[in-house]
Structures are given as C-alpha cells and as structure tokens.
PDB file of N, CA, C and O in Angstrom:
ATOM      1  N   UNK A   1      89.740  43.240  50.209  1.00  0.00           N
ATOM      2  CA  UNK A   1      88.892  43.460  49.056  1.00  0.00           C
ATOM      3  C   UNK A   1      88.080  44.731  49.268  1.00  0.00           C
ATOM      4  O   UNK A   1      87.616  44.900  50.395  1.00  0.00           O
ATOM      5  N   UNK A   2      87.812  45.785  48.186  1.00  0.00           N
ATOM      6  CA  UNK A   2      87.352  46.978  48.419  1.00  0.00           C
ATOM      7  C   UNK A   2      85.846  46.459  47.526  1.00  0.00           C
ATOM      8  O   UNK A   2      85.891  45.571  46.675  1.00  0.00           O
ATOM      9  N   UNK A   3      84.800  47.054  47.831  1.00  0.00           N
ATOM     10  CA  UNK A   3      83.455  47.184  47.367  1.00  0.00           C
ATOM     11  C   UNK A   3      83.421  46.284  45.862  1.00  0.00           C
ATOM     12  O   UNK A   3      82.549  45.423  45.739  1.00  0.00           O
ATOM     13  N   UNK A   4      84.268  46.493  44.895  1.00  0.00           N
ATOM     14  CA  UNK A   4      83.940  46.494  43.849  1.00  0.00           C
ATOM     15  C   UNK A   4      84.611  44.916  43.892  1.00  0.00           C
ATOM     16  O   UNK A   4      84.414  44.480  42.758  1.00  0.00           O
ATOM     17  N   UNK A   5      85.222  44.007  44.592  1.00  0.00           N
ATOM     18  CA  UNK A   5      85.720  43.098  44.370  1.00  0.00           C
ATOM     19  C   UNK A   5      86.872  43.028  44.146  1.00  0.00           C
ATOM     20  O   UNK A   5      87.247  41.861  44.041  1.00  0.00           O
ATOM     21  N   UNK A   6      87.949  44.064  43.969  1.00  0.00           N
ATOM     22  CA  UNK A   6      89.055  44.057  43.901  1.00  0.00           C
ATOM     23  C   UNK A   6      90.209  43.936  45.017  1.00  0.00           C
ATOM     24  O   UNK A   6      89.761  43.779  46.152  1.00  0.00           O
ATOM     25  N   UNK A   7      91.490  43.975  44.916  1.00  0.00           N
ATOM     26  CA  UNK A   7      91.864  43.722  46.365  1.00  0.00           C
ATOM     27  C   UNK A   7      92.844  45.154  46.267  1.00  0.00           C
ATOM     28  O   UNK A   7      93.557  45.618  45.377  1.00  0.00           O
ATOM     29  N   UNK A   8      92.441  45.650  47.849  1.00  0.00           N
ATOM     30  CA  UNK A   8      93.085  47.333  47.853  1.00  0.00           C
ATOM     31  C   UNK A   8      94.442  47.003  48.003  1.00  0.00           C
ATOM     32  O   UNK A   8      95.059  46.333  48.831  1.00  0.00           O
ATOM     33  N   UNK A   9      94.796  47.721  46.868  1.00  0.00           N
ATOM     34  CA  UNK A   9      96.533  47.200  46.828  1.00  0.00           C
ATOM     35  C   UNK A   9      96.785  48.209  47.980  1.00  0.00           C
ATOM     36  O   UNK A   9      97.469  47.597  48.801  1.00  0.00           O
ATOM     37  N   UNK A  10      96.539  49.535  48.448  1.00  0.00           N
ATOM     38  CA  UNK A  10      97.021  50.224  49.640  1.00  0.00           C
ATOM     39  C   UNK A  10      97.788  49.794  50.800  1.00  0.00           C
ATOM     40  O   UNK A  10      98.665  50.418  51.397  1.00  0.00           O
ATOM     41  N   UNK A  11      97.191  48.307  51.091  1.00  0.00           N
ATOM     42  CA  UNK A  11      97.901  47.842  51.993  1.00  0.00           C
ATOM     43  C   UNK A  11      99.450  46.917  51.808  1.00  0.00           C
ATOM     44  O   UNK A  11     100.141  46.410  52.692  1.00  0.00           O
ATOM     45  N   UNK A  12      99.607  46.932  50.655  1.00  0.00           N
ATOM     46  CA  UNK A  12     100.553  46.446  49.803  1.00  0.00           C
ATOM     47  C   UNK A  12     101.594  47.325  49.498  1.00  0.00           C
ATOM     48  O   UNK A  12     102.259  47.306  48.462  1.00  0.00           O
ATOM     49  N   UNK A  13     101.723  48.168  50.525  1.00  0.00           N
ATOM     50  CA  UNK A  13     103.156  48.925  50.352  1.00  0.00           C
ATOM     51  C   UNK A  13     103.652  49.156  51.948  1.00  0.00           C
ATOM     52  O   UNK A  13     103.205  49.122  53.095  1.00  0.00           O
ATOM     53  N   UNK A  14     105.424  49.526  50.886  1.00  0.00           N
ATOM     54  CA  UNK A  14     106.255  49.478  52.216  1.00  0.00           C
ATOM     55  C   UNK A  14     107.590  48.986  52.198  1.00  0.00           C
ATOM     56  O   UNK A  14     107.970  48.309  51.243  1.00  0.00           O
ATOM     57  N   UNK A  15     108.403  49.274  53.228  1.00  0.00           N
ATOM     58  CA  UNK A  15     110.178  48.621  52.268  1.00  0.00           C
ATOM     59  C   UNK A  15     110.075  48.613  53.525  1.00  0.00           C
ATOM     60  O   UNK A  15     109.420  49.133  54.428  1.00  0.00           O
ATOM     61  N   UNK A  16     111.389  47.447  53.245  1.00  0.00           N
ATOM     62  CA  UNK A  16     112.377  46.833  54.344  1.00  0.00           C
ATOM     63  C   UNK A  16     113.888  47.068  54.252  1.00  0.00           C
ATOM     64  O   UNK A  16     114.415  47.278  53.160  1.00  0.00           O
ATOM     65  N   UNK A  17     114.403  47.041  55.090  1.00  0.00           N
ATOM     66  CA  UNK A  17     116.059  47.364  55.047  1.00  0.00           C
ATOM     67  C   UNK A  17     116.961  45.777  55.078  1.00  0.00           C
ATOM     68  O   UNK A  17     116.518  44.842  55.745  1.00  0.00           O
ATOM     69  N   UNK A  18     117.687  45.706  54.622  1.00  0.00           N
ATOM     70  CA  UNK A  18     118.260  43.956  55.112  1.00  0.00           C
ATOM     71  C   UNK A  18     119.815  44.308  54.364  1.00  0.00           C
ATOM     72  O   UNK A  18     119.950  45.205  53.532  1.00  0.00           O
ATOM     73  N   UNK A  19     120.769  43.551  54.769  1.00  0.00           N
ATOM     74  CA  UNK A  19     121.805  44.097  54.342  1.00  0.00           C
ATOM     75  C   UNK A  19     121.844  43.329  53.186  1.00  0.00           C
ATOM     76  O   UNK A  19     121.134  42.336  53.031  1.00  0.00           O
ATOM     77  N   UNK A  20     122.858  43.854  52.141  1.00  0.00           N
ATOM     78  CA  UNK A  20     122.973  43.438  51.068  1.00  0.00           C
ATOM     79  C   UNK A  20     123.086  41.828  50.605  1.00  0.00           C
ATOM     80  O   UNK A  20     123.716  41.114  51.386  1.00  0.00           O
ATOM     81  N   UNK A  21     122.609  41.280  49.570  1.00  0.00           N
ATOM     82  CA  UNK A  21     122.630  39.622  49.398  1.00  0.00           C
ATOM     83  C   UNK A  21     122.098  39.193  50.549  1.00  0.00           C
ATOM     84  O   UNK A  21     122.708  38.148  50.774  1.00  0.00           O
ATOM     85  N   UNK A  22     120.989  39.445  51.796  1.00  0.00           N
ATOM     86  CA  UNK A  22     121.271  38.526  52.518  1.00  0.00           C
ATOM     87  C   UNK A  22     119.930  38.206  52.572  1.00  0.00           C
ATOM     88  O   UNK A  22     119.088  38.962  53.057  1.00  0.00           O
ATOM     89  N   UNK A  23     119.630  36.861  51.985  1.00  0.00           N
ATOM     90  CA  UNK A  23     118.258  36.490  51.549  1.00  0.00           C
ATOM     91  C   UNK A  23     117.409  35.089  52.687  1.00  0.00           C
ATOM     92  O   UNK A  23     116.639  34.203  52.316  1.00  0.00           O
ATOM     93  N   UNK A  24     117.926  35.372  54.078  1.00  0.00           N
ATOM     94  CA  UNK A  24     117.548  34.942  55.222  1.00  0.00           C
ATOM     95  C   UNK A  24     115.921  35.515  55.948  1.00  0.00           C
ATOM     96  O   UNK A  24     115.456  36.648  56.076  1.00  0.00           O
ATOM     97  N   UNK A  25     115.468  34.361  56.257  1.00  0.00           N
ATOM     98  CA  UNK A  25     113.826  34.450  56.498  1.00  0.00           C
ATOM     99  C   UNK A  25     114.178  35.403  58.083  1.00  0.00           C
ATOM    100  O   UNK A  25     115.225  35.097  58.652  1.00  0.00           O
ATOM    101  N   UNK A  26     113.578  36.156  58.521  1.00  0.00           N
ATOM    102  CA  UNK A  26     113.550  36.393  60.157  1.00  0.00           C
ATOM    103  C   UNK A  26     112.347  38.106  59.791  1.00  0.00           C
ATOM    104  O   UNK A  26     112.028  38.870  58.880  1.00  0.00           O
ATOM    105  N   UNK A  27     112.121  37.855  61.230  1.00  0.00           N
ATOM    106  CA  UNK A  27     111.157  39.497  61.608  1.00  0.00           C
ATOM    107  C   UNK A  27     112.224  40.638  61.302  1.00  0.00           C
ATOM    108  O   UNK A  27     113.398  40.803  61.633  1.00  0.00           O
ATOM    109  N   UNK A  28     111.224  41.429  60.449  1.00  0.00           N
ATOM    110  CA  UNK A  28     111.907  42.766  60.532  1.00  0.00           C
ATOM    111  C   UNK A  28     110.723  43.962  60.193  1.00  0.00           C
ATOM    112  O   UNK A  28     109.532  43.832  59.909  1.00  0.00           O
ATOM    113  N   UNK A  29     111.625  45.252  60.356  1.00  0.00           N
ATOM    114  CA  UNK A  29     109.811  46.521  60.384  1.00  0.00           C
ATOM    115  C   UNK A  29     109.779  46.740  58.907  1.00  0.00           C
ATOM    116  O   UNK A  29     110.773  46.922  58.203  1.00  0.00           O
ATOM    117  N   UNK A  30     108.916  46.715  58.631  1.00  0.00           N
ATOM    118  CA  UNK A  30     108.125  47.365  57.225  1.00  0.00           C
ATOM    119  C   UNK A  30     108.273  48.837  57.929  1.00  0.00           C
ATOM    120  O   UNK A  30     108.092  49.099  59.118  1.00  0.00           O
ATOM    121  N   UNK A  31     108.750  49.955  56.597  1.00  0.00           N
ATOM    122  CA  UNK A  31     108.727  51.402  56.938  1.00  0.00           C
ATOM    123  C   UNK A  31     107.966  51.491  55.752  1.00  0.00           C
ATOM    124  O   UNK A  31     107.966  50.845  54.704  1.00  0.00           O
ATOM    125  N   UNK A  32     107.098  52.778  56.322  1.00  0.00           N
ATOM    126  CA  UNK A  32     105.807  52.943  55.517  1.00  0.00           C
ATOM    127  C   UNK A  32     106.418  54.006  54.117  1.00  0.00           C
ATOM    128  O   UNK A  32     105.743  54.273  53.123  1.00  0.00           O
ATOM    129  N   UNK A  33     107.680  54.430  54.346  1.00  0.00           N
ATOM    130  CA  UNK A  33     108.475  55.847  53.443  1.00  0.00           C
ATOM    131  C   UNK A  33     109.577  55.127  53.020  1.00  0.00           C
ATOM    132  O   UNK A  33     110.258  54.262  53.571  1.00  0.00           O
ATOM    133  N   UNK A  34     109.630  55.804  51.622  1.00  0.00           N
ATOM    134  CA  UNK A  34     111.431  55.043  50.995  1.00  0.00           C
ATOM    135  C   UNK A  34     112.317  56.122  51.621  1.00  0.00           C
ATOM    136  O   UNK A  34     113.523  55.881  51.568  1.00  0.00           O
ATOM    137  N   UNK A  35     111.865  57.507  52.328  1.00  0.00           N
ATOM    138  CA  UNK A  35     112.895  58.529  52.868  1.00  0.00           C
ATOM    139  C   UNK A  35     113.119  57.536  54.021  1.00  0.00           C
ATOM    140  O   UNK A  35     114.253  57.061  54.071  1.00  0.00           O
ATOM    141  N   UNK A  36     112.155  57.098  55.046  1.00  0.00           N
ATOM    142  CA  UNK A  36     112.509  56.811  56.131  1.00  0.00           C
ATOM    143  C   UNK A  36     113.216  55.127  56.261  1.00  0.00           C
ATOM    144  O   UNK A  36     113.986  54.749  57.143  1.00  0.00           O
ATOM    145  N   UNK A  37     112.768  54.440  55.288  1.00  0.00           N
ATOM    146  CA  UNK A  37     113.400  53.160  54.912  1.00  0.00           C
ATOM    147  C   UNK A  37     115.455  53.612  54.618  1.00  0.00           C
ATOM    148  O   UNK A  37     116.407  52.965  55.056  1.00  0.00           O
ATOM    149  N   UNK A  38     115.487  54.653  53.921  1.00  0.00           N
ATOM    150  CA  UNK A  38     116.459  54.810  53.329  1.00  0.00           C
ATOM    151  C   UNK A  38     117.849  55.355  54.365  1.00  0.00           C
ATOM    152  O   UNK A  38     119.074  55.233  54.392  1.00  0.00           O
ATOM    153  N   UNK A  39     116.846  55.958  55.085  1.00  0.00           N
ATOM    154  CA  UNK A  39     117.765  56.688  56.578  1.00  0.00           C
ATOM    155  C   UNK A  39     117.969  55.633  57.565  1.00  0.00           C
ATOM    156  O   UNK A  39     118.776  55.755  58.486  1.00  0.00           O
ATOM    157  N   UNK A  40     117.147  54.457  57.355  1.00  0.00           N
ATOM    158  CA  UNK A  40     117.707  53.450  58.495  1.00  0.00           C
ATOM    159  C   UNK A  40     119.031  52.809  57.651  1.00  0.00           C
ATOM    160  O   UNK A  40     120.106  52.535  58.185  1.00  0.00           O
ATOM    161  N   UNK A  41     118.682  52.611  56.067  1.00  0.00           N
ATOM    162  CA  UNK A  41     119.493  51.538  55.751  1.00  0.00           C
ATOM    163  C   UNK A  41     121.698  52.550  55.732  1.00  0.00           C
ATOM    164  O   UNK A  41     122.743  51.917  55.580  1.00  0.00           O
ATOM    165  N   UNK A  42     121.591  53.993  55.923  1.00  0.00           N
ATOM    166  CA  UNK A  42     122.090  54.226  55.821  1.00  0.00           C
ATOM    167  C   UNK A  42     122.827  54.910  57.369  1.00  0.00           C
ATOM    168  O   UNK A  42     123.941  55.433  57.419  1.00  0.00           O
ATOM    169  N   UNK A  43     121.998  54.759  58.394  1.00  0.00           N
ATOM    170  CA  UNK A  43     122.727  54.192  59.612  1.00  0.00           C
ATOM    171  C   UNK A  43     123.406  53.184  59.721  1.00  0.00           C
ATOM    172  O   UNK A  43     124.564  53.095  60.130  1.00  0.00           O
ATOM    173  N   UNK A  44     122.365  51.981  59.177  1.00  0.00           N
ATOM    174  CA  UNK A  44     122.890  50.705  59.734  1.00  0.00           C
ATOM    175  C   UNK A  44     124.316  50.171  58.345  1.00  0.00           C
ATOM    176  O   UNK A  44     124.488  48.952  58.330  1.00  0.00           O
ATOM    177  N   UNK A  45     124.874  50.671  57.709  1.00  0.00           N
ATOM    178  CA  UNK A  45     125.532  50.786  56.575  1.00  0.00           C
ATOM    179  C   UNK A  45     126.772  51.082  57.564  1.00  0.00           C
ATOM    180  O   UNK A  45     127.483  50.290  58.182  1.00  0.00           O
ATOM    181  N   UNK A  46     126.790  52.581  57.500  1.00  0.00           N
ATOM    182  CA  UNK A  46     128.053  52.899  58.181  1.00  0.00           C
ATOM    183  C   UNK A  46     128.805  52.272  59.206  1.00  0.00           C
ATOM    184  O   UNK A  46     129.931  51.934  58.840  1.00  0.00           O
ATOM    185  N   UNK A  47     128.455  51.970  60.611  1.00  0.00           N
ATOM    186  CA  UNK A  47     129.271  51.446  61.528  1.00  0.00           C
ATOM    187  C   UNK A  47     129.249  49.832  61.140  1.00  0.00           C
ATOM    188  O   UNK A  47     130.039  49.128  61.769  1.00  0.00           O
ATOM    189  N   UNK A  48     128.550  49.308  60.324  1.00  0.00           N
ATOM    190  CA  UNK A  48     128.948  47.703  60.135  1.00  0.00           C
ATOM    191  C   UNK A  48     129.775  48.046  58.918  1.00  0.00           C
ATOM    192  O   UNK A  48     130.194  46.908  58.708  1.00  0.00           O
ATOM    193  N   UNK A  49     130.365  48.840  57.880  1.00  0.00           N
ATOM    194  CA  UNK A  49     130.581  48.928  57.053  1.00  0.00           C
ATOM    195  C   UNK A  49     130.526  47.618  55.534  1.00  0.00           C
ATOM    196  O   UNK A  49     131.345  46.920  54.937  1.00  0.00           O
ATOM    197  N   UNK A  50     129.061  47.884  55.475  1.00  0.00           N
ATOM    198  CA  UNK A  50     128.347  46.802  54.828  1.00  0.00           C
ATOM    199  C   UNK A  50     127.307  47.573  54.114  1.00  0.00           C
ATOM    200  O   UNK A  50     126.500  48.249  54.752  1.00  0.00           O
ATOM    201  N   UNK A  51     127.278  47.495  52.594  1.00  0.00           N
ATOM    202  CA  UNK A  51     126.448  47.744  52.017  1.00  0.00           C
ATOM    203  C   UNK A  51     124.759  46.977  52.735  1.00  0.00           C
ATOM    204  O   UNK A  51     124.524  45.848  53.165  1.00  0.00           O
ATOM    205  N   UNK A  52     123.837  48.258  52.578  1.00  0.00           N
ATOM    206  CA  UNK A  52     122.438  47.681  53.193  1.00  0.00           C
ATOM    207  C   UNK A  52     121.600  47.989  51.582  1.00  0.00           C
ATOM    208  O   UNK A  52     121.947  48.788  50.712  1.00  0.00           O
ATOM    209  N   UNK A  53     120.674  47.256  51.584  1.00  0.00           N
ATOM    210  CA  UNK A  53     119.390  47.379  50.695  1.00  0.00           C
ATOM    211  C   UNK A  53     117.556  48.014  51.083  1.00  0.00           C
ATOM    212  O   UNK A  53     116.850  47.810  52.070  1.00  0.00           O
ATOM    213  N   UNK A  54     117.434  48.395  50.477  1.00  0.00           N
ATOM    214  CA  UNK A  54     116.150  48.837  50.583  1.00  0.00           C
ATOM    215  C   UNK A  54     115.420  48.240  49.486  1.00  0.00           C
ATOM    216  O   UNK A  54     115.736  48.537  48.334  1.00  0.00           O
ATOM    217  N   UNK A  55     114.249  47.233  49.776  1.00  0.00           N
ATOM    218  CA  UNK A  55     113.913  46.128  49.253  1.00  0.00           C
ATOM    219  C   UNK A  55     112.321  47.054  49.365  1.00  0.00           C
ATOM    220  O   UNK A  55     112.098  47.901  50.231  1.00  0.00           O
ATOM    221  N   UNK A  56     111.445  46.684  48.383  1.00  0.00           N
ATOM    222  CA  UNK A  56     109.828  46.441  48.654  1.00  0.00           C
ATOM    223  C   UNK A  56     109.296  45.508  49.371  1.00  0.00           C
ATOM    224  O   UNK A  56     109.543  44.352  49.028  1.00  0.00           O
ATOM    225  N   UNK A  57     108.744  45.654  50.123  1.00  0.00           N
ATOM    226  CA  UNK A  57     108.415  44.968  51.644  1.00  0.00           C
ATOM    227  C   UNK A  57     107.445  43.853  50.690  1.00  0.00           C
ATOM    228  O   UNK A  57     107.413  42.915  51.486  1.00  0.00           O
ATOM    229  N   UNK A  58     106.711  43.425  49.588  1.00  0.00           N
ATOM    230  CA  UNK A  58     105.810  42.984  48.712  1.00  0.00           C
ATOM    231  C   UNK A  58     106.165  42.529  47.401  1.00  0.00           C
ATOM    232  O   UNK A  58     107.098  43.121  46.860  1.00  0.00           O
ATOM    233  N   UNK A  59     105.662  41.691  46.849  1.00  0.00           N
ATOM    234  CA  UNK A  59     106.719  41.316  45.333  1.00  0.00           C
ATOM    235  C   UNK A  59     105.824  42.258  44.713  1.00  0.00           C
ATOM    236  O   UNK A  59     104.655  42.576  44.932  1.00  0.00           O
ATOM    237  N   UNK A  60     106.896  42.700  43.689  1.00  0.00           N
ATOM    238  CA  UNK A  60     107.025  43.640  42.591  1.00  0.00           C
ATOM    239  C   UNK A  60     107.738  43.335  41.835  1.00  0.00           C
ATOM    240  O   UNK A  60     108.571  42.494  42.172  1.00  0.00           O
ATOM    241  N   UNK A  61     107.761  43.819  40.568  1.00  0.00           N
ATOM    242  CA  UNK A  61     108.588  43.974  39.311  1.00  0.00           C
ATOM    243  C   UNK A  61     110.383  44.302  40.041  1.00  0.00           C
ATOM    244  O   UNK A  61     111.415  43.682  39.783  1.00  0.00           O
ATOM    245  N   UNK A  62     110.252  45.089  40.668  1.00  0.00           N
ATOM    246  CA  UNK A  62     111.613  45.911  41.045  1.00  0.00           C
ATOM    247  C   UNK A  62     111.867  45.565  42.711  1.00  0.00           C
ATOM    248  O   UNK A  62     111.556  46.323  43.630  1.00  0.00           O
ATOM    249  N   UNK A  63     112.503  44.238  42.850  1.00  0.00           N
ATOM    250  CA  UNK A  63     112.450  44.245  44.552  1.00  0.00           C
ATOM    251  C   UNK A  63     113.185  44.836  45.407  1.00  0.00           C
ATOM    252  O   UNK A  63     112.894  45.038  46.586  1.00  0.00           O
ATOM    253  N   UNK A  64     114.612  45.273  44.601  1.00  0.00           N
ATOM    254  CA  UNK A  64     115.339  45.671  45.420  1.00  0.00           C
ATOM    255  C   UNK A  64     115.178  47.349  44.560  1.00  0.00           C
ATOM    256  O   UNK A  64     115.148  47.444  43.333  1.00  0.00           O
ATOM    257  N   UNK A  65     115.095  48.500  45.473  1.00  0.00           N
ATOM    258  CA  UNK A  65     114.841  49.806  45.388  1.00  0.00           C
ATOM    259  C   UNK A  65     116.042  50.559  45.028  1.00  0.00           C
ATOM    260  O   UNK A  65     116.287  51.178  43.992  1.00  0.00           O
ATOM    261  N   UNK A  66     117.001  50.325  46.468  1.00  0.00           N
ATOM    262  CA  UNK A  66     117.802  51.067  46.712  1.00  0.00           C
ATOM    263  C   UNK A  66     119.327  50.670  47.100  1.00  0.00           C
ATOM    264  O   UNK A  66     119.263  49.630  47.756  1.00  0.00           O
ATOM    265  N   UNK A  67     120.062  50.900  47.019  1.00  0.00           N
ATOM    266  CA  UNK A  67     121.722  49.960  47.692  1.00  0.00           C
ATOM    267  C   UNK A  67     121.934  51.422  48.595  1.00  0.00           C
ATOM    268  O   UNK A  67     121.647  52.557  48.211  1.00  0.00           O
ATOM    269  N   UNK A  68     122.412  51.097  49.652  1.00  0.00           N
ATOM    270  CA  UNK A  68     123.093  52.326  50.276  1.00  0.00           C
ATOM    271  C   UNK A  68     124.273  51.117  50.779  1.00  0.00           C
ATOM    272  O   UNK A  68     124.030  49.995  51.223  1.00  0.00           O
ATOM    273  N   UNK A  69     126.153  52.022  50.449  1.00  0.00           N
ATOM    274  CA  UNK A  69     126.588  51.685  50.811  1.00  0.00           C
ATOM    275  C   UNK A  69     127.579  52.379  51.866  1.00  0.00           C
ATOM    276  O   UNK A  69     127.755  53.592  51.754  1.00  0.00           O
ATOM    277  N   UNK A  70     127.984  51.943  52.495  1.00  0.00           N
ATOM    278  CA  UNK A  70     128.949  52.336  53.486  1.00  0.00           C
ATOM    279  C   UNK A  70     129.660  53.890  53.385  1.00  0.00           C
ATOM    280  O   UNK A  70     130.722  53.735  52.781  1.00  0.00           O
ATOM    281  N   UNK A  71     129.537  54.851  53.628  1.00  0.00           N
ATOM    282  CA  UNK A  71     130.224  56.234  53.710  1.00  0.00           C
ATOM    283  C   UNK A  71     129.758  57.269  52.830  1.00  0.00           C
ATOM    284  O   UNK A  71     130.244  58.271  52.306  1.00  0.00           O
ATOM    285  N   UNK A  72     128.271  56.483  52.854  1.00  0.00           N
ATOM    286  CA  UNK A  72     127.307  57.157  51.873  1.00  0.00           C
ATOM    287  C   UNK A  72     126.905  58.468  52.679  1.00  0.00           C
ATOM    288  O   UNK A  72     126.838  58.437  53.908  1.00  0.00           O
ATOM    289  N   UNK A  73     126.607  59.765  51.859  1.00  0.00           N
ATOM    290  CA  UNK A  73     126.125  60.617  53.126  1.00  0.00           C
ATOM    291  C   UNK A  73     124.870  60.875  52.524  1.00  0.00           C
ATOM    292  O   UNK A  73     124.473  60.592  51.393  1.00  0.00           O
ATOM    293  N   UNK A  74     124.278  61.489  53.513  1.00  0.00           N
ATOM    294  CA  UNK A  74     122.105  61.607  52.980  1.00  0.00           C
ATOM    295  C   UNK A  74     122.530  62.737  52.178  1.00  0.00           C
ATOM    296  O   UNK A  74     121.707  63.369  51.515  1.00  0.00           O
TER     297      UNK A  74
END
C-alpha cells in the first residue's frame, strides 16, 4: 500500500516462461523484462523442440503475452 491507500501495482509485474499448455503448479523465476523473459523462452524452445510461452507472472486481462515456437530466431 502506497501513502494514499492504494496498493503499488509496481510490484505487480513480471513474466514467466513455462512451456506451452502446461498449466502445472511448481517454482519458477519471474523476469523483470518481456526482452529478457522472451530470450529464455526461446532458448528453452529450440533444443526441446516445444513451443514455450511467455505468460504475466500476475493475473491480467492478457495472461499469456507471447508463444515462441521452436526454430524461432530473435
């Protein structure tokens, strides 16, 4: 909550990588950048050859961001 009573959404951002459809509870890193969210999901894409997602780490309107799939290049 910031001064005025509101709650600082600031801390309310951030994406996660998870591979595609896979809607399983476990630890994973919040990346603070959709560049740097986007460069993991498109490592981890290629050698599993498996579409990955880039999700909002927080509910939102729009949860899933991004699809990177397999032989995608940056």
């Amino acid at each position: 909550m910031n001064g005025v009573g509101t709650l600082d959404t600031s801390i309310l951002a951030g994406y996660i990588v998870r591979p595609k459809g896979d809607m399983r509870l476990y630890t994973c890193r919040v990346y603070k950048t959709l560049q740097e969210a986007s460069d993991v999901a498109q490592e981890r894409a290629a050698p599993r050859h498996r579409p990955y997602e880039v999700r909002a780490a927080y509910e939102t309107s729009q949860r899933i961001i991004k699809t990177i799939e397999p032989g995608e290049s940056k």
